[in-house]
mmCIF file of C-alpha atoms in Angstrom:
data_model
loop_
_atom_site.group_PDB
_atom_site.id
_atom_site.type_symbol
_atom_site.label_atom_id
_atom_site.label_comp_id
_atom_site.label_asym_id
_atom_site.label_seq_id
_atom_site.Cartn_x
_atom_site.Cartn_y
_atom_site.Cartn_z
ATOM 1 C CA UNK A 7 38.164 283.917 151.985
ATOM 2 C CA UNK A 8 38.823 283.879 148.375
ATOM 3 C CA UNK A 9 38.159 280.823 145.938
ATOM 4 C CA UNK A 10 41.947 279.554 144.540
ATOM 5 C CA UNK A 11 41.789 279.561 141.417
ATOM 6 C CA UNK A 12 41.544 275.187 140.486
ATOM 7 C CA UNK A 13 44.521 273.739 138.656
ATOM 8 C CA UNK A 14 45.105 270.040 137.518
ATOM 9 C CA UNK A 15 47.859 268.492 135.592
ATOM 10 C CA UNK A 16 47.734 265.631 133.284
ATOM 11 C CA UNK A 17 50.629 263.245 133.842
ATOM 12 C CA UNK A 18 52.415 261.781 137.538
ATOM 13 C CA UNK A 19 55.547 261.429 136.101
ATOM 14 C CA UNK A 20 58.439 263.720 137.430
ATOM 15 C CA UNK A 21 57.275 266.397 135.044
ATOM 16 C CA UNK A 22 53.792 266.139 135.861
ATOM 17 C CA UNK A 23 54.351 266.026 139.482
ATOM 18 C CA UNK A 24 57.102 269.072 139.804
ATOM 19 C CA UNK A 25 54.139 270.965 137.725
ATOM 20 C CA UNK A 26 51.397 269.990 140.365
ATOM 21 C CA UNK A 27 53.463 270.564 143.037
ATOM 22 C CA UNK A 28 55.027 273.843 141.782
ATOM 23 C CA UNK A 29 50.999 275.314 141.095
ATOM 24 C CA UNK A 30 49.710 274.343 144.828
ATOM 25 C CA UNK A 31 52.485 275.937 146.274
ATOM 26 C CA UNK A 32 51.670 279.457 143.580
ATOM 27 C CA UNK A 33 48.470 279.089 145.092
ATOM 28 C CA UNK A 34 46.369 277.016 143.035
ATOM 29 C CA UNK A 35 43.981 274.946 144.033
ATOM 30 C CA UNK A 36 45.677 271.150 142.062
ATOM 31 C CA UNK A 37 44.028 268.382 140.773
ATOM 32 C CA UNK A 38 47.105 265.189 139.589
ATOM 33 C CA UNK A 39 45.770 262.935 137.690
ATOM 34 C CA UNK A 40 47.409 260.014 136.072
ATOM 35 C CA UNK A 41 45.892 256.733 134.938
ATOM 36 C CA UNK A 42 48.265 254.568 136.873
ATOM 37 C CA UNK A 43 50.430 256.146 140.131
ATOM 38 C CA UNK A 44 53.707 258.348 140.192
ATOM 39 C CA UNK A 45 56.336 257.890 138.745
ATOM 40 C CA UNK A 46 55.332 254.663 137.001
ATOM 41 C CA UNK A 47 55.874 254.662 132.971
ATOM 42 C CA UNK A 48 58.702 256.555 131.594
ATOM 43 C CA UNK A 49 60.084 258.192 134.827
ATOM 44 C CA UNK A 50 60.905 254.264 136.119
ATOM 45 C CA UNK A 51 62.004 253.526 132.974
ATOM 46 C CA UNK A 52 64.937 255.946 132.537
ATOM 47 C CA UNK A 53 68.297 256.764 134.809
ATOM 48 C CA UNK A 54 67.762 259.377 136.360
ATOM 49 C CA UNK A 55 70.788 261.166 136.208
ATOM 50 C CA UNK A 56 71.217 265.473 136.258
ATOM 51 C CA UNK A 57 73.949 266.559 134.372
ATOM 52 C CA UNK A 58 74.628 269.596 132.739
ATOM 53 C CA UNK A 59 74.942 269.014 128.858
ATOM 54 C CA UNK A 60 75.678 272.215 126.307
ATOM 55 C CA UNK A 61 74.501 270.930 123.008
ATOM 56 C CA UNK A 62 72.694 274.088 123.209
ATOM 57 C CA UNK A 63 72.754 277.576 124.910
ATOM 58 C CA UNK A 64 69.058 276.664 125.549
ATOM 59 C CA UNK A 65 69.690 273.408 126.949
ATOM 60 C CA UNK A 66 72.271 274.278 128.537
ATOM 61 C CA UNK A 67 70.437 277.205 130.922
ATOM 62 C CA UNK A 68 67.896 274.846 131.184
ATOM 63 C CA UNK A 69 69.729 272.465 132.449
ATOM 64 C CA UNK A 70 71.316 275.072 134.985
ATOM 65 C CA UNK A 71 68.559 276.553 136.010
ATOM 66 C CA UNK A 72 67.310 273.034 136.911
ATOM 67 C CA UNK A 73 70.318 271.913 138.441
ATOM 68 C CA UNK A 74 70.509 274.828 141.239
ATOM 69 C CA UNK A 75 66.738 274.366 142.092
ATOM 70 C CA UNK A 76 67.318 270.244 142.038
ATOM 71 C CA UNK A 77 69.907 271.522 145.220
ATOM 72 C CA UNK A 78 67.630 273.146 147.660
ATOM 73 C CA UNK A 79 65.803 270.739 147.126
ATOM 74 C CA UNK A 80 67.428 268.358 148.028
ATOM 75 C CA UNK A 81 68.568 271.025 151.130
ATOM 76 C CA UNK A 82 64.772 271.003 151.925
ATOM 77 C CA UNK A 83 64.291 267.167 151.557
ATOM 78 C CA UNK A 84 67.757 265.371 152.128
ATOM 79 C CA UNK A 85 67.718 261.684 150.985
ATOM 80 C CA UNK A 86 64.598 261.300 149.207
ATOM 81 C CA UNK A 87 65.663 260.031 145.824
ATOM 82 C CA UNK A 88 68.372 258.502 147.045
ATOM 83 C CA UNK A 89 70.967 261.708 145.698
ATOM 84 C CA UNK A 90 74.010 260.411 144.715
ATOM 85 C CA UNK A 91 77.193 263.553 144.027
ATOM 86 C CA UNK A 92 78.713 261.131 142.050
ATOM 87 C CA UNK A 93 80.235 263.525 139.597
ATOM 88 C CA UNK A 94 79.226 262.831 135.806
ATOM 89 C CA UNK A 95 83.412 261.859 134.175
ATOM 90 C CA UNK A 96 83.525 262.687 130.106
ATOM 91 C CA UNK A 97 85.568 260.351 128.541
ATOM 92 C CA UNK A 98 87.796 261.319 125.505
ATOM 93 C CA UNK A 99 88.534 258.605 123.088
ATOM 94 C CA UNK A 100 90.870 260.583 121.006
ATOM 95 C CA UNK A 101 91.818 264.352 120.253
ATOM 96 C CA UNK A 102 88.722 265.251 118.525
ATOM 97 C CA UNK A 103 86.873 264.252 121.471
ATOM 98 C CA UNK A 104 89.692 265.497 124.085
ATOM 99 C CA UNK A 105 89.837 268.963 122.039
ATOM 100 C CA UNK A 106 85.414 268.860 122.389
ATOM 101 C CA UNK A 107 85.441 267.996 126.565
ATOM 102 C CA UNK A 108 88.234 270.990 126.903
ATOM 103 C CA UNK A 109 85.577 272.299 124.940
ATOM 104 C CA UNK A 110 83.461 271.615 127.002
ATOM 105 C CA UNK A 111 85.289 272.311 130.623
ATOM 106 C CA UNK A 112 85.414 275.908 129.265
ATOM 107 C CA UNK A 113 81.186 276.587 128.571
ATOM 108 C CA UNK A 114 80.614 275.016 131.947
ATOM 109 C CA UNK A 115 83.356 276.922 133.787
ATOM 110 C CA UNK A 116 82.404 280.476 132.747
ATOM 111 C CA UNK A 117 78.769 279.394 133.964
ATOM 112 C CA UNK A 118 79.845 278.464 137.566
ATOM 113 C CA UNK A 119 79.228 274.828 137.147
ATOM 114 C CA UNK A 120 82.539 273.161 137.974
ATOM 115 C CA UNK A 121 84.330 271.139 135.174
ATOM 116 C CA UNK A 122 88.203 269.876 135.388
ATOM 117 C CA UNK A 123 90.258 269.249 132.279
ATOM 118 C CA UNK A 124 92.228 265.669 132.558
ATOM 119 C CA UNK A 125 95.158 263.742 131.003
ATOM 120 C CA UNK A 126 94.406 260.413 129.868
ATOM 121 C CA UNK A 127 96.371 259.976 133.123
ATOM 122 C CA UNK A 128 93.840 261.978 135.604
ATOM 123 C CA UNK A 129 91.091 260.107 134.068
ATOM 124 C CA UNK A 130 92.551 256.368 135.281
ATOM 125 C CA UNK A 131 94.142 257.865 138.694
ATOM 126 C CA UNK A 132 90.506 259.050 138.897
ATOM 127 C CA UNK A 133 88.541 255.752 137.280
ATOM 128 C CA UNK A 134 91.413 252.645 137.362
ATOM 129 C CA UNK A 135 88.534 250.091 135.831
ATOM 130 C CA UNK A 136 88.987 252.435 132.861
ATOM 131 C CA UNK A 137 90.275 251.101 129.987
ATOM 132 C CA UNK A 138 94.096 252.223 129.330
ATOM 133 C CA UNK A 139 94.482 255.179 126.526
ATOM 134 C CA UNK A 140 91.636 256.596 127.124
ATOM 135 C CA UNK A 141 93.082 260.389 125.607
ATOM 136 C CA UNK A 142 91.364 262.831 128.703
ATOM 137 C CA UNK A 143 88.684 263.714 129.488
ATOM 138 C CA UNK A 144 86.599 266.044 132.176
ATOM 139 C CA UNK A 145 84.793 264.925 135.709
ATOM 140 C CA UNK A 146 81.198 268.168 135.655
ATOM 141 C CA UNK A 147 81.606 267.711 139.585
ATOM 142 C CA UNK A 148 78.190 269.048 140.564
ATOM 143 C CA UNK A 149 76.337 266.367 138.161
ATOM 144 C CA UNK A 150 74.331 263.630 140.597
ATOM 145 C CA UNK A 151 72.358 259.953 139.929
ATOM 146 C CA UNK A 152 69.325 259.531 141.456
ATOM 147 C CA UNK A 153 66.514 257.661 141.948
ATOM 148 C CA UNK A 154 63.256 259.232 139.635
ATOM 149 C CA UNK A 155 60.322 257.325 140.541
ATOM 150 C CA UNK A 156 61.059 257.631 144.573
ATOM 151 C CA UNK A 157 60.668 261.360 143.507
ATOM 152 C CA UNK A 158 57.751 261.347 141.993
ATOM 153 C CA UNK A 159 55.812 259.156 144.585
ATOM 154 C CA UNK A 160 57.386 261.538 147.024
ATOM 155 C CA UNK A 161 56.028 264.898 144.866
ATOM 156 C CA UNK A 162 52.311 263.559 144.428
ATOM 157 C CA UNK A 163 52.639 262.698 148.325
ATOM 158 C CA UNK A 164 53.503 266.664 149.145
ATOM 159 C CA UNK A 165 50.631 267.946 146.373
ATOM 160 C CA UNK A 166 48.213 265.723 148.903
ATOM 161 C CA UNK A 167 49.591 266.939 152.399
ATOM 162 C CA UNK A 168 50.072 270.874 151.120
ATOM 163 C CA UNK A 169 45.568 270.690 150.128
ATOM 164 C CA UNK A 170 46.283 269.299 146.443
ATOM 165 C CA UNK A 171 44.073 266.028 144.878
ATOM 166 C CA UNK A 172 45.663 262.938 143.761
ATOM 167 C CA UNK A 173 43.497 261.229 141.142
ATOM 168 C CA UNK A 174 44.627 258.194 140.044
ATOM 169 C CA UNK A 175 43.147 255.053 137.939
ATOM 170 C CA UNK A 176 41.886 258.182 135.859
ATOM 171 C CA UNK A 177 42.293 257.831 131.976
ATOM 172 C CA UNK A 178 42.095 261.203 130.109
ATOM 173 C CA UNK A 179 40.333 260.510 127.045
ATOM 174 C CA UNK A 180 40.249 264.058 125.634
ATOM 175 C CA UNK A 181 41.968 267.628 125.801
ATOM 176 C CA UNK A 182 39.260 270.845 125.106
ATOM 177 C CA UNK A 183 39.391 274.510 126.252
ATOM 178 C CA UNK A 184 39.581 274.402 129.219
ATOM 179 C CA UNK A 185 38.607 270.860 129.927
ATOM 180 C CA UNK A 186 38.786 267.607 129.996
ATOM 181 C CA UNK A 187 37.018 264.261 129.085
ATOM 182 C CA UNK A 188 37.345 261.361 131.168
ATOM 183 C CA UNK A 189 37.879 257.974 130.142
ATOM 184 C CA UNK A 190 34.213 257.104 131.488
ATOM 185 C CA UNK A 191 32.419 260.069 130.217
ATOM 186 C CA UNK A 192 32.608 262.607 133.119
ATOM 187 C CA UNK A 193 33.943 265.930 132.624
ATOM 188 C CA UNK A 194 36.186 268.342 134.043
ATOM 189 C CA UNK A 195 37.036 271.573 134.275
ATOM 190 C CA UNK A 196 39.951 274.144 135.629
ATOM 191 C CA UNK A 197 41.342 277.439 135.154
ATOM 192 C CA UNK A 198 44.737 276.359 134.016
ATOM 193 C CA UNK A 199 45.475 272.429 132.419
ATOM 194 C CA UNK A 200 48.569 270.687 132.115
ATOM 195 C CA UNK A 201 49.514 268.203 129.599
ATOM 196 C CA UNK A 202 52.564 266.442 130.909
ATOM 197 C CA UNK A 203 51.823 263.178 130.220
ATOM 198 C CA UNK A 204 54.299 262.014 128.762
ATOM 199 C CA UNK A 205 54.159 259.957 125.261
ATOM 200 C CA UNK A 206 50.409 259.926 125.746
ATOM 201 C CA UNK A 207 50.720 263.478 124.162
ATOM 202 C CA UNK A 208 50.953 261.953 120.917
ATOM 203 C CA UNK A 209 47.196 260.757 121.329
ATOM 204 C CA UNK A 210 45.906 263.302 123.658
ATOM 205 C CA UNK A 211 47.376 266.429 121.406
ATOM 206 C CA UNK A 212 48.637 264.803 118.550
ATOM 207 C CA UNK A 213 49.767 268.340 116.577
ATOM 208 C CA UNK A 214 52.348 269.079 119.043
ATOM 209 C CA UNK A 215 53.313 266.095 117.187
ATOM 210 C CA UNK A 216 55.872 264.993 120.711
ATOM 211 C CA UNK A 217 57.192 260.558 119.395
ATOM 212 C CA UNK A 218 59.073 258.022 121.043
ATOM 213 C CA UNK A 219 62.683 257.166 121.420
ATOM 214 C CA UNK A 220 63.514 253.895 122.271
ATOM 215 C CA UNK A 221 66.487 253.292 124.498
ATOM 216 C CA UNK A 222 67.916 249.914 126.292
ATOM 217 C CA UNK A 223 69.345 249.421 129.727
ATOM 218 C CA UNK A 224 70.846 247.324 132.222
ATOM 219 C CA UNK A 225 71.415 247.006 135.453
ATOM 220 C CA UNK A 226 73.935 244.695 137.167
ATOM 221 C CA UNK A 227 74.603 242.890 140.527
ATOM 222 C CA UNK A 228 76.209 244.331 143.002
ATOM 223 C CA UNK A 229 80.049 245.385 143.136
ATOM 224 C CA UNK A 230 79.818 248.306 145.651
ATOM 225 C CA UNK A 231 83.710 250.102 145.603
ATOM 226 C CA UNK A 232 84.290 249.378 141.719
ATOM 227 C CA UNK A 233 83.197 252.846 139.746
ATOM 228 C CA UNK A 234 82.963 256.368 141.452
ATOM 229 C CA UNK A 235 81.628 258.970 138.796
ATOM 230 C CA UNK A 236 78.931 258.364 136.244
ATOM 231 C CA UNK A 237 80.981 257.708 132.958
ATOM 232 C CA UNK A 238 79.570 258.812 129.947
ATOM 233 C CA UNK A 239 81.147 258.524 126.091
ATOM 234 C CA UNK A 240 82.099 262.470 124.519
ATOM 235 C CA UNK A 241 80.663 260.474 121.715
ATOM 236 C CA UNK A 242 76.979 261.077 124.014
ATOM 237 C CA UNK A 243 73.912 262.491 122.193
ATOM 238 C CA UNK A 244 76.485 262.722 118.860
ATOM 239 C CA UNK A 245 77.334 258.775 118.161
ATOM 240 C CA UNK A 246 76.414 258.127 114.610
ATOM 241 C CA UNK A 247 73.476 256.371 113.455
ATOM 242 C CA UNK A 248 72.709 253.131 111.792
ATOM 243 C CA UNK A 249 70.805 252.385 109.486
ATOM 244 C CA UNK A 250 67.679 250.565 111.257
ATOM 245 C CA UNK A 251 67.755 254.568 113.266
ATOM 246 C CA UNK A 252 70.221 253.032 116.308
ATOM 247 C CA UNK A 253 72.728 255.556 117.975
ATOM 248 C CA UNK A 254 74.934 254.160 120.752
ATOM 249 C CA UNK A 255 76.979 256.052 123.261
ATOM 250 C CA UNK A 256 78.651 254.611 126.689
ATOM 251 C CA UNK A 257 76.580 256.334 129.744
ATOM 252 C CA UNK A 258 77.424 254.056 133.010
ATOM 253 C CA UNK A 259 76.260 255.275 136.033
ATOM 254 C CA UNK A 260 77.415 253.446 139.854
ATOM 255 C CA UNK A 261 73.583 253.310 142.251
ATOM 256 C CA UNK A 262 74.067 254.069 145.502
ATOM 257 C CA UNK A 263 73.347 249.957 145.857
ATOM 258 C CA UNK A 264 76.537 249.753 144.292
ATOM 259 C CA UNK A 265 74.919 248.082 141.121
ATOM 260 C CA UNK A 266 76.298 249.791 137.571
ATOM 261 C CA UNK A 267 73.413 251.024 135.719
ATOM 262 C CA UNK A 268 74.594 250.492 132.459
ATOM 263 C CA UNK A 269 73.135 252.298 129.008
ATOM 264 C CA UNK A 270 72.289 254.632 125.918
ATOM 265 C CA UNK A 271 71.117 254.298 122.618
ATOM 266 C CA UNK A 272 68.454 255.808 120.809
ATOM 267 C CA UNK A 273 66.104 253.705 118.557
ATOM 268 C CA UNK A 274 63.902 255.756 116.369
ATOM 269 C CA UNK A 275 61.123 254.321 114.055
ATOM 270 C CA UNK A 276 60.030 252.014 117.057
ATOM 271 C CA UNK A 277 56.776 251.453 118.505
ATOM 272 C CA UNK A 278 56.947 249.077 121.825
ATOM 273 C CA UNK A 279 58.944 248.245 125.076
ATOM 274 C CA UNK A 280 59.739 244.831 123.678
ATOM 275 C CA UNK A 281 63.898 244.351 123.957
ATOM 276 C CA UNK A 282 65.601 244.159 120.611
ATOM 277 C CA UNK A 283 68.447 241.529 121.731
ATOM 278 C CA UNK A 284 70.861 243.544 118.838
ATOM 279 C CA UNK A 285 69.934 247.430 120.604
ATOM 280 C CA UNK A 286 70.569 246.057 123.766
ATOM 281 C CA UNK A 287 74.255 243.912 122.593
ATOM 282 C CA UNK A 288 75.128 246.897 121.301
ATOM 283 C CA UNK A 289 75.086 248.679 124.415
ATOM 284 C CA UNK A 290 76.436 246.480 126.620
ATOM 285 C CA UNK A 291 79.605 245.945 123.607
ATOM 286 C CA UNK A 292 79.550 249.976 123.617
ATOM 287 C CA UNK A 293 80.179 249.845 128.416
ATOM 288 C CA UNK A 294 82.676 247.317 127.581
ATOM 289 C CA UNK A 295 84.556 249.135 125.901
ATOM 290 C CA UNK A 296 85.216 251.776 127.912
ATOM 291 C CA UNK A 297 85.340 249.264 131.350
ATOM 292 C CA UNK A 298 86.207 246.058 130.480
ATOM 293 C CA UNK A 299 85.889 245.047 133.547
ATOM 294 C CA UNK A 300 81.566 245.152 132.953
ATOM 295 C CA UNK A 301 82.387 241.039 131.190
ATOM 296 C CA UNK A 302 83.136 239.749 134.442
ATOM 297 C CA UNK A 303 80.015 240.863 136.172
ATOM 298 C CA UNK A 304 76.596 240.008 136.419
ATOM 299 C CA UNK A 305 73.601 241.703 134.115
ATOM 300 C CA UNK A 306 70.826 240.684 136.440
ATOM 301 C CA UNK A 307 68.089 242.865 134.439
ATOM 302 C CA UNK A 308 67.495 244.894 131.279
ATOM 303 C CA UNK A 309 64.527 246.460 130.227
ATOM 304 C CA UNK A 310 63.823 248.886 126.821
ATOM 305 C CA UNK A 311 61.682 252.053 127.033
ATOM 306 C CA UNK A 312 59.992 254.971 125.260
ATOM 307 C CA UNK A 313 61.303 259.239 125.734
ATOM 308 C CA UNK A 314 59.495 261.314 124.437
ATOM 309 C CA UNK A 315 60.631 263.443 121.810
ATOM 310 C CA UNK A 316 60.378 265.945 119.534
ATOM 311 C CA UNK A 317 60.435 267.088 116.396
ATOM 312 C CA UNK A 318 63.383 269.797 116.638
ATOM 313 C CA UNK A 319 65.048 268.480 120.281
ATOM 314 C CA UNK A 320 63.568 270.911 122.039
ATOM 315 C CA UNK A 321 61.216 270.304 124.824
ATOM 316 C CA UNK A 322 57.384 271.671 124.736
ATOM 317 C CA UNK A 323 56.902 273.879 128.207
ATOM 318 C CA UNK A 324 54.347 276.634 127.369
ATOM 319 C CA UNK A 325 50.239 277.731 126.745
ATOM 320 C CA UNK A 326 48.973 275.700 123.608
ATOM 321 C CA UNK A 327 47.917 278.790 120.659
ATOM 322 C CA UNK A 328 45.019 277.272 120.176
ATOM 323 C CA UNK A 329 43.146 275.679 123.139
ATOM 324 C CA UNK A 330 42.829 278.283 125.488
ATOM 325 C CA UNK A 331 44.163 277.590 129.458
ATOM 326 C CA UNK A 332 45.818 274.570 128.362
ATOM 327 C CA UNK A 333 49.668 274.581 128.632
ATOM 328 C CA UNK A 334 51.772 271.289 128.184
ATOM 329 C CA UNK A 335 55.299 270.267 129.837
ATOM 330 C CA UNK A 336 56.765 267.212 127.531
ATOM 331 C CA UNK A 337 58.738 266.111 125.251
ATOM 332 C CA UNK A 338 61.745 266.460 127.247
ATOM 333 C CA UNK A 339 63.493 262.591 125.619
ATOM 334 C CA UNK A 340 66.746 261.799 128.263
ATOM 335 C CA UNK A 341 66.361 264.818 130.121
ATOM 336 C CA UNK A 342 62.951 264.913 132.130
ATOM 337 C CA UNK A 343 64.505 264.043 135.100
ATOM 338 C CA UNK A 344 67.261 266.811 135.224
ATOM 339 C CA UNK A 345 65.157 269.055 133.667
ATOM 340 C CA UNK A 346 61.479 268.952 135.859
ATOM 341 C CA UNK A 347 62.058 271.680 138.400
ATOM 342 C CA UNK A 348 63.039 273.930 135.737
ATOM 343 C CA UNK A 349 60.118 272.716 133.542
ATOM 344 C CA UNK A 350 57.803 273.347 136.656
ATOM 345 C CA UNK A 351 59.416 276.502 137.529
ATOM 346 C CA UNK A 352 59.546 278.124 133.716
ATOM 347 C CA UNK A 353 55.540 276.932 133.338
ATOM 348 C CA UNK A 354 54.063 277.670 136.580
ATOM 349 C CA UNK A 355 56.110 282.166 135.714
ATOM 350 C CA UNK A 356 54.129 281.603 132.021
ATOM 351 C CA UNK A 357 50.991 281.718 134.220
ATOM 352 C CA UNK A 358 50.816 283.628 136.343
ATOM 353 C CA UNK A 359 52.478 286.383 134.363
ATOM 354 C CA UNK A 360 55.950 286.976 135.523
ATOM 355 C CA UNK A 361 59.160 287.837 133.564
ATOM 356 C CA UNK A 362 61.096 283.800 132.789
ATOM 357 C CA UNK A 363 63.907 282.914 134.698
ATOM 358 C CA UNK A 364 65.879 282.030 131.034
ATOM 359 C CA UNK A 365 64.660 282.966 127.774
ATOM 360 C CA UNK A 366 61.929 280.089 127.744
ATOM 361 C CA UNK A 367 60.875 281.613 123.505
ATOM 362 C CA UNK A 368 62.874 278.073 122.061
ATOM 363 C CA UNK A 369 60.292 276.315 124.354
ATOM 364 C CA UNK A 370 56.472 277.426 123.484
ATOM 365 C CA UNK A 371 54.292 275.042 121.675
ATOM 366 C CA UNK A 372 53.681 278.329 119.504
ATOM 367 C CA UNK A 373 57.091 276.756 117.450
ATOM 368 C CA UNK A 374 54.689 274.605 115.896
ATOM 369 C CA UNK A 375 51.645 276.656 114.763
ATOM 370 C CA UNK A 376 54.099 279.564 112.554
ATOM 371 C CA UNK A 377 50.867 280.547 110.740
ATOM 372 C CA UNK A 378 48.683 281.435 114.271
ATOM 373 C CA UNK A 379 51.681 284.470 114.368
ATOM 374 C CA UNK A 380 51.611 283.900 118.304
ATOM 375 C CA UNK A 381 52.963 286.764 120.358
ATOM 376 C CA UNK A 382 55.320 286.025 122.914
ATOM 377 C CA UNK A 383 54.389 289.076 125.219
#
């Protein structure tokens, strides 16, 4: 009987857990390493949306590949992660944003992802809690909301059931060609090592230049039946950045519990996850501008977290140009949950030498090492 090739995945967030499970299914003997427990880091701090974003062709390609893989996942494992197929209602506050919304609808429909362009009256009818006078919007039917920590935990348990190992409570101190050194001084080697450690990639592989982009969230008490769609402002991802590197755009999710999850902002040049009252206040104020009833709702918890981002805004998925046997899956920023399954698929295809399902050139780590002249073929 042939011996299975060994793979190690560092980081048991939703991206790392997805990569580990996919490699196990591809015939590797996988060990998933994390200093804590699956899904308790960056994965636990985010919003948990599965959305088709189209700020670039590459971004939309990655989102749509992953969203279709998520459909297969939930068909196989119904109920895992509390999926809510609420769709996303992008709201336009003026005519310029309405033109962008109509363009988004056309772009998504051209890719067979249903998006309905709406007038202001149609938006108001769909979600009466929205303030009157909005210009219109677009409803993206296939988007969903999930609870990511539960999915990461489930994937880790599936990995173990399928013969993989969970190496929890293990801190990786350094990365070497085809090997890792742990904090206790021991070393692990493997044919393939995937570094999917979120913000910790900056420590383990500083040459990849992953950095944290801070965000604030809050969650309300339970108000069932008052909101049906995820509500997102059309200036999401394009909001003006203030002098202290803060950008805010409304993103409000109805959770299956009846709670509303409120975001979002991006704040650079931050190094910790303590709450910044001014940033949190801006998030709440922006949400209330779209949904005035929030002023009378009870906020029960607020927190801040760091999104692992990359210098060019694209995730990093692929082989390390300088360290044989090392692969990277990091820098997804606010799309880690959406694109986790596509990341795992792309990485597994690269490792196996299979044809890429989408053009992955923009994601490969080699883009940060132009002097290496790396051949992508």
